[in-house]
Amino acid sequence: GQNIDQPTEMTATEGAIVQINCTYQTSGFNGLFWYQQHAGEAPTFLSYNVLDGLEEKGRFSSFLSRSKGYSYLLLKELQMKDSASYLCAVDGGATNKLIFGTGTLLAVQP
Amino acid sequence: SQTIHQWPATLVQPVGSPLSLECTVEGTSNPNLYWYRQAAGRGLQLLFYSVGIGQISSEVPQNLSASRPQDRQFILSSKKLLLSDSGFYLCAWGTAYEQYFGPGTRLTVT
């Protein structure tokens, strides 16, 4: 079956670093995506990993280990505007259909 | 750059009424197109995807249908809405390494 797991909620402090984990079990793997979704809005693309290792984009980094079925999103220098849901999604097939986890709701506190 | 348009932004419809949601994409040719639904407090569920004009694949059985009459136009329809059809409907376009969402339509069935 297809399964993607993320923590439901996390809390962190402004200026700190937070790591959001994602584990997956899918029948195929063409890459892993991270999205940010603010309440009431559409998801916005953050990162894509297809090879093992760390991809860095400014304050956001994403890591992938295909052998472990594991990824994490690292957010540095947290800002209040980073309070949002973070969605992990796996591209599991030839037509690039994404399988989403239920998302992690991150609350950044002053 | 690519832009995705969806309309309407919000919609309130009675049970049993028909539905038509439209999505258009600019700035790309022959994109893969997707319809997702996000129920309140839940993850994104893929409803339909299309790899070309007239080519529609359904992911889950339901009373919804989709059509792609033009390369960059994707339509989601229903003949008779159910209460369970309420949710946030998102159109997306994608390639092997990226997938972007439109602004979404929030549908409330009463």
Short mmCIF file of C-alpha atoms in Angstrom, two decimals:
data_model
loop_
_atom_site.label_atom_id
_atom_site.label_comp_id
_atom_site.label_asym_id
_atom_site.label_seq_id
_atom_site.Cartn_x
_atom_site.Cartn_y
_atom_site.Cartn_z
CA GLY A 1 0.00 0.00 0.00
CA GLN A 2 0.87 3.67 -0.09
CA ASN A 3 1.60 5.38 3.22
CA ILE A 4 3.15 8.71 4.16
CA ASP A 5 3.58 9.67 7.80
CA GLN A 6 4.26 13.06 9.33
CA PRO A 7 3.78 14.41 12.84
CA THR A 8 0.41 16.12 13.18
CA GLU A 9 1.58 19.21 15.02
CA MET A 10 4.81 20.91 16.12
CA THR A 11 5.61 24.04 18.04
CA ALA A 12 8.81 26.06 17.79
CA THR A 13 10.18 29.43 18.87
CA GLU A 14 10.87 32.40 16.63
CA GLY A 15 14.53 32.44 15.57
CA ALA A 16 15.04 28.75 16.28
CA ILE A 17 15.50 25.74 13.96
CA VAL A 18 12.84 23.07 13.45
CA GLN A 19 12.98 19.73 11.65
CA ILE A 20 9.81 18.16 10.25
CA ASN A 21 10.13 14.47 9.48
CA CYS A 22 8.37 12.40 6.83
CA THR A 23 8.51 8.64 6.32
CA TYR A 24 7.03 6.94 3.31
CA GLN A 25 6.18 3.52 1.96
CA THR A 26 5.13 3.61 -1.68
CA SER A 27 5.13 1.10 -4.52
CA GLY A 28 7.21 3.44 -6.68
CA PHE A 29 9.40 6.50 -6.17
CA ASN A 30 10.14 9.32 -8.60
CA GLY A 31 10.88 12.01 -6.05
CA LEU A 32 9.66 13.70 -2.88
CA PHE A 33 8.11 17.14 -2.58
CA TRP A 34 7.60 19.53 0.31
CA TYR A 35 4.87 22.18 0.25
CA GLN A 36 3.88 24.98 2.61
CA GLN A 37 0.19 25.69 3.09
CA HIS A 38 -1.13 28.65 5.05
CA ALA A 39 -4.65 28.38 6.40
CA GLY A 40 -7.25 28.87 3.69
CA GLU A 41 -4.68 29.03 0.90
CA ALA A 42 -3.32 26.66 -1.75
CA PRO A 43 -0.05 24.79 -1.13
CA THR A 44 3.10 26.48 -2.40
CA PHE A 45 6.07 24.47 -3.64
CA LEU A 46 9.13 24.45 -1.37
CA SER A 47 11.46 21.69 -2.53
CA TYR A 48 11.97 18.54 -4.57
CA ASN A 49 14.39 15.71 -3.79
CA VAL A 50 15.05 12.73 -6.03
CA LEU A 51 18.61 11.82 -4.99
CA ASP A 52 19.87 11.11 -1.49
CA GLY A 53 21.25 14.07 0.39
CA LEU A 54 20.50 17.61 1.38
CA GLU A 55 19.06 20.34 -0.85
CA GLU A 56 19.37 23.85 0.51
CA LYS A 57 17.24 26.85 -0.48
CA GLY A 58 17.80 29.84 1.73
CA ARG A 59 16.30 29.23 5.17
CA PHE A 60 14.75 25.95 4.03
CA SER A 61 16.59 22.66 3.44
CA SER A 62 15.25 19.23 2.57
CA PHE A 63 16.93 15.87 3.06
CA LEU A 64 16.19 12.51 1.50
CA SER A 65 17.27 8.93 2.23
CA ARG A 66 15.69 6.59 -0.28
CA SER A 67 16.99 3.43 1.41
CA LYS A 68 15.28 4.44 4.66
CA GLY A 69 12.13 5.90 3.08
CA TYR A 70 12.78 9.07 5.02
CA SER A 71 12.89 12.80 4.44
CA TYR A 72 12.97 15.89 6.56
CA LEU A 73 12.38 19.59 6.04
CA LEU A 74 14.64 21.89 8.03
CA LEU A 75 13.56 25.45 8.69
CA LYS A 76 16.17 27.85 10.09
CA GLU A 77 15.80 31.28 11.68
CA LEU A 78 12.11 30.73 12.16
CA GLN A 79 9.78 33.65 11.57
CA MET A 80 6.18 34.10 12.66
CA LYS A 81 5.10 33.87 9.02
CA ASP A 82 6.44 30.30 8.91
CA SER A 83 3.41 29.21 10.95
CA ALA A 84 1.63 26.95 8.45
CA SER A 85 1.03 23.34 7.49
CA TYR A 86 3.92 21.55 5.80
CA LEU A 87 2.97 18.78 3.39
CA CYS A 88 5.19 15.90 2.35
CA ALA A 89 4.29 14.26 -0.97
CA VAL A 90 5.78 11.40 -2.96
CA ASP A 91 5.70 11.06 -6.73
CA GLY A 92 5.14 7.35 -7.04
CA GLY A 93 4.58 6.78 -10.75
CA ALA A 94 5.05 7.53 -14.41
CA THR A 95 2.34 10.21 -14.57
CA ASN A 96 3.82 12.18 -11.66
CA LYS A 97 0.78 11.73 -9.43
CA LEU A 98 1.54 12.91 -5.93
CA ILE A 99 0.60 11.00 -2.78
CA PHE A 100 0.29 13.39 0.15
CA GLY A 101 0.74 12.98 3.84
CA THR A 102 -1.82 14.68 6.07
CA GLY A 103 0.60 17.51 6.82
CA THR A 104 2.34 18.92 9.89
CA LEU A 105 0.87 22.04 11.46
CA LEU A 106 3.75 24.20 12.69
CA ALA A 107 3.10 26.94 15.21
CA VAL A 108 5.88 29.48 15.66
CA GLN A 109 5.71 31.27 19.00
CA PRO A 110 7.40 34.55 19.99
CA SER B 1 6.51 31.65 -16.00
CA GLN B 2 3.51 29.39 -15.58
CA THR B 3 0.26 30.64 -14.08
CA ILE B 4 -2.79 28.63 -13.02
CA HIS B 5 -6.23 30.20 -12.87
CA GLN B 6 -9.21 28.68 -11.09
CA TRP B 7 -12.72 29.98 -10.76
CA PRO B 8 -14.81 30.59 -8.91
CA ALA B 9 -12.84 31.18 -5.72
CA THR B 10 -15.75 30.24 -3.49
CA LEU B 11 -19.04 28.52 -4.19
CA VAL B 12 -22.09 27.57 -2.13
CA GLN B 13 -24.38 25.06 -3.79
CA PRO B 14 -27.42 23.08 -2.61
CA VAL B 15 -27.42 19.29 -2.53
CA GLY B 16 -28.46 17.86 -5.87
CA SER B 17 -27.34 20.85 -7.93
CA PRO B 18 -24.78 20.58 -10.76
CA LEU B 19 -21.17 21.74 -10.53
CA SER B 20 -18.61 23.06 -12.97
CA LEU B 21 -15.16 24.21 -11.85
CA GLU B 22 -12.68 25.48 -14.39
CA CYS B 23 -8.90 25.55 -14.41
CA THR B 24 -6.67 27.11 -17.06
CA VAL B 25 -2.90 27.15 -17.29
CA GLU B 26 -0.72 29.75 -18.99
CA GLY B 27 2.93 29.65 -19.95
CA THR B 28 3.33 25.95 -20.69
CA SER B 29 2.33 23.45 -23.36
CA ASN B 30 0.98 19.93 -22.96
CA PRO B 31 1.19 19.94 -19.17
CA ASN B 32 0.07 17.10 -16.94
CA LEU B 33 -2.99 18.44 -15.13
CA TYR B 34 -4.47 17.28 -11.83
CA TRP B 35 -7.57 17.83 -9.69
CA TYR B 36 -7.17 17.39 -5.93
CA ARG B 37 -9.64 17.79 -3.10
CA GLN B 38 -8.84 18.73 0.46
CA ALA B 39 -11.61 18.06 2.97
CA ALA B 40 -11.61 20.10 6.18
CA GLY B 41 -8.68 19.05 8.39
CA ARG B 42 -7.52 16.37 5.99
CA GLY B 43 -4.80 15.79 3.43
CA LEU B 44 -4.97 16.31 -0.32
CA GLN B 45 -6.66 13.55 -2.28
CA LEU B 46 -6.00 13.15 -6.00
CA LEU B 47 -9.29 12.96 -7.92
CA PHE B 48 -8.32 13.06 -11.60
CA TYR B 49 -5.27 13.53 -13.75
CA SER B 50 -4.74 14.15 -17.44
CA VAL B 51 -1.69 13.75 -19.64
CA GLY B 52 -3.31 15.26 -22.73
CA ILE B 53 -6.47 16.53 -24.43
CA GLY B 54 -9.36 14.12 -23.87
CA GLN B 55 -7.22 11.82 -21.68
CA ILE B 56 -8.65 11.56 -18.17
CA SER B 57 -7.83 9.07 -15.45
CA SER B 58 -9.93 8.79 -12.31
CA GLU B 59 -8.34 7.91 -9.01
CA VAL B 60 -11.36 7.35 -6.80
CA PRO B 61 -14.96 6.37 -7.53
CA GLN B 62 -17.32 9.27 -6.90
CA ASN B 63 -20.03 11.36 -8.49
CA LEU B 64 -17.52 13.75 -10.03
CA SER B 65 -16.13 13.77 -13.56
CA ALA B 66 -13.40 15.68 -15.36
CA SER B 67 -12.78 16.81 -18.91
CA ARG B 68 -9.91 18.38 -20.80
CA PRO B 69 -11.35 20.01 -23.91
CA GLN B 70 -8.20 22.04 -24.65
CA ASP B 71 -4.52 21.58 -23.90
CA ARG B 72 -4.48 24.06 -21.03
CA GLN B 73 -8.06 23.74 -19.76
CA PHE B 74 -9.25 21.26 -17.16
CA ILE B 75 -12.85 21.10 -15.94
CA LEU B 76 -14.32 19.33 -12.91
CA SER B 77 -18.03 18.58 -13.01
CA SER B 78 -20.87 16.92 -11.20
CA LYS B 79 -24.47 16.34 -12.20
CA LYS B 80 -25.76 16.18 -8.61
CA LEU B 81 -23.75 17.36 -5.64
CA LEU B 82 -23.64 15.51 -2.34
CA LEU B 83 -22.92 16.98 1.09
CA SER B 84 -19.68 14.99 1.11
CA ASP B 85 -18.48 16.90 -1.96
CA SER B 86 -17.75 19.95 0.20
CA GLY B 87 -14.07 20.82 0.30
CA PHE B 88 -11.21 22.80 -1.17
CA TYR B 89 -10.66 21.87 -4.82
CA LEU B 90 -7.21 22.44 -6.22
CA CYS B 91 -6.01 22.24 -9.81
CA ALA B 92 -2.33 21.59 -10.41
CA TRP B 93 0.02 21.26 -13.33
CA GLY B 94 3.27 19.38 -13.20
CA THR B 95 6.29 17.74 -14.71
CA ALA B 96 8.62 15.08 -13.36
CA TYR B 97 10.27 17.42 -10.88
CA GLU B 98 7.77 20.14 -10.12
CA GLN B 99 4.07 20.50 -9.44
CA TYR B 100 2.29 23.78 -8.82
CA PHE B 101 -1.18 24.46 -7.52
CA GLY B 102 -3.77 27.00 -8.52
CA PRO B 103 -5.47 29.22 -5.92
CA GLY B 104 -8.29 26.72 -5.36
CA THR B 105 -12.09 26.78 -5.15
CA ARG B 106 -13.74 26.41 -1.77
CA LEU B 107 -17.02 24.53 -2.28
CA THR B 108 -19.70 24.29 0.39
CA VAL B 109 -22.64 22.01 -0.33
CA THR B 110 -25.67 22.86 1.82
#
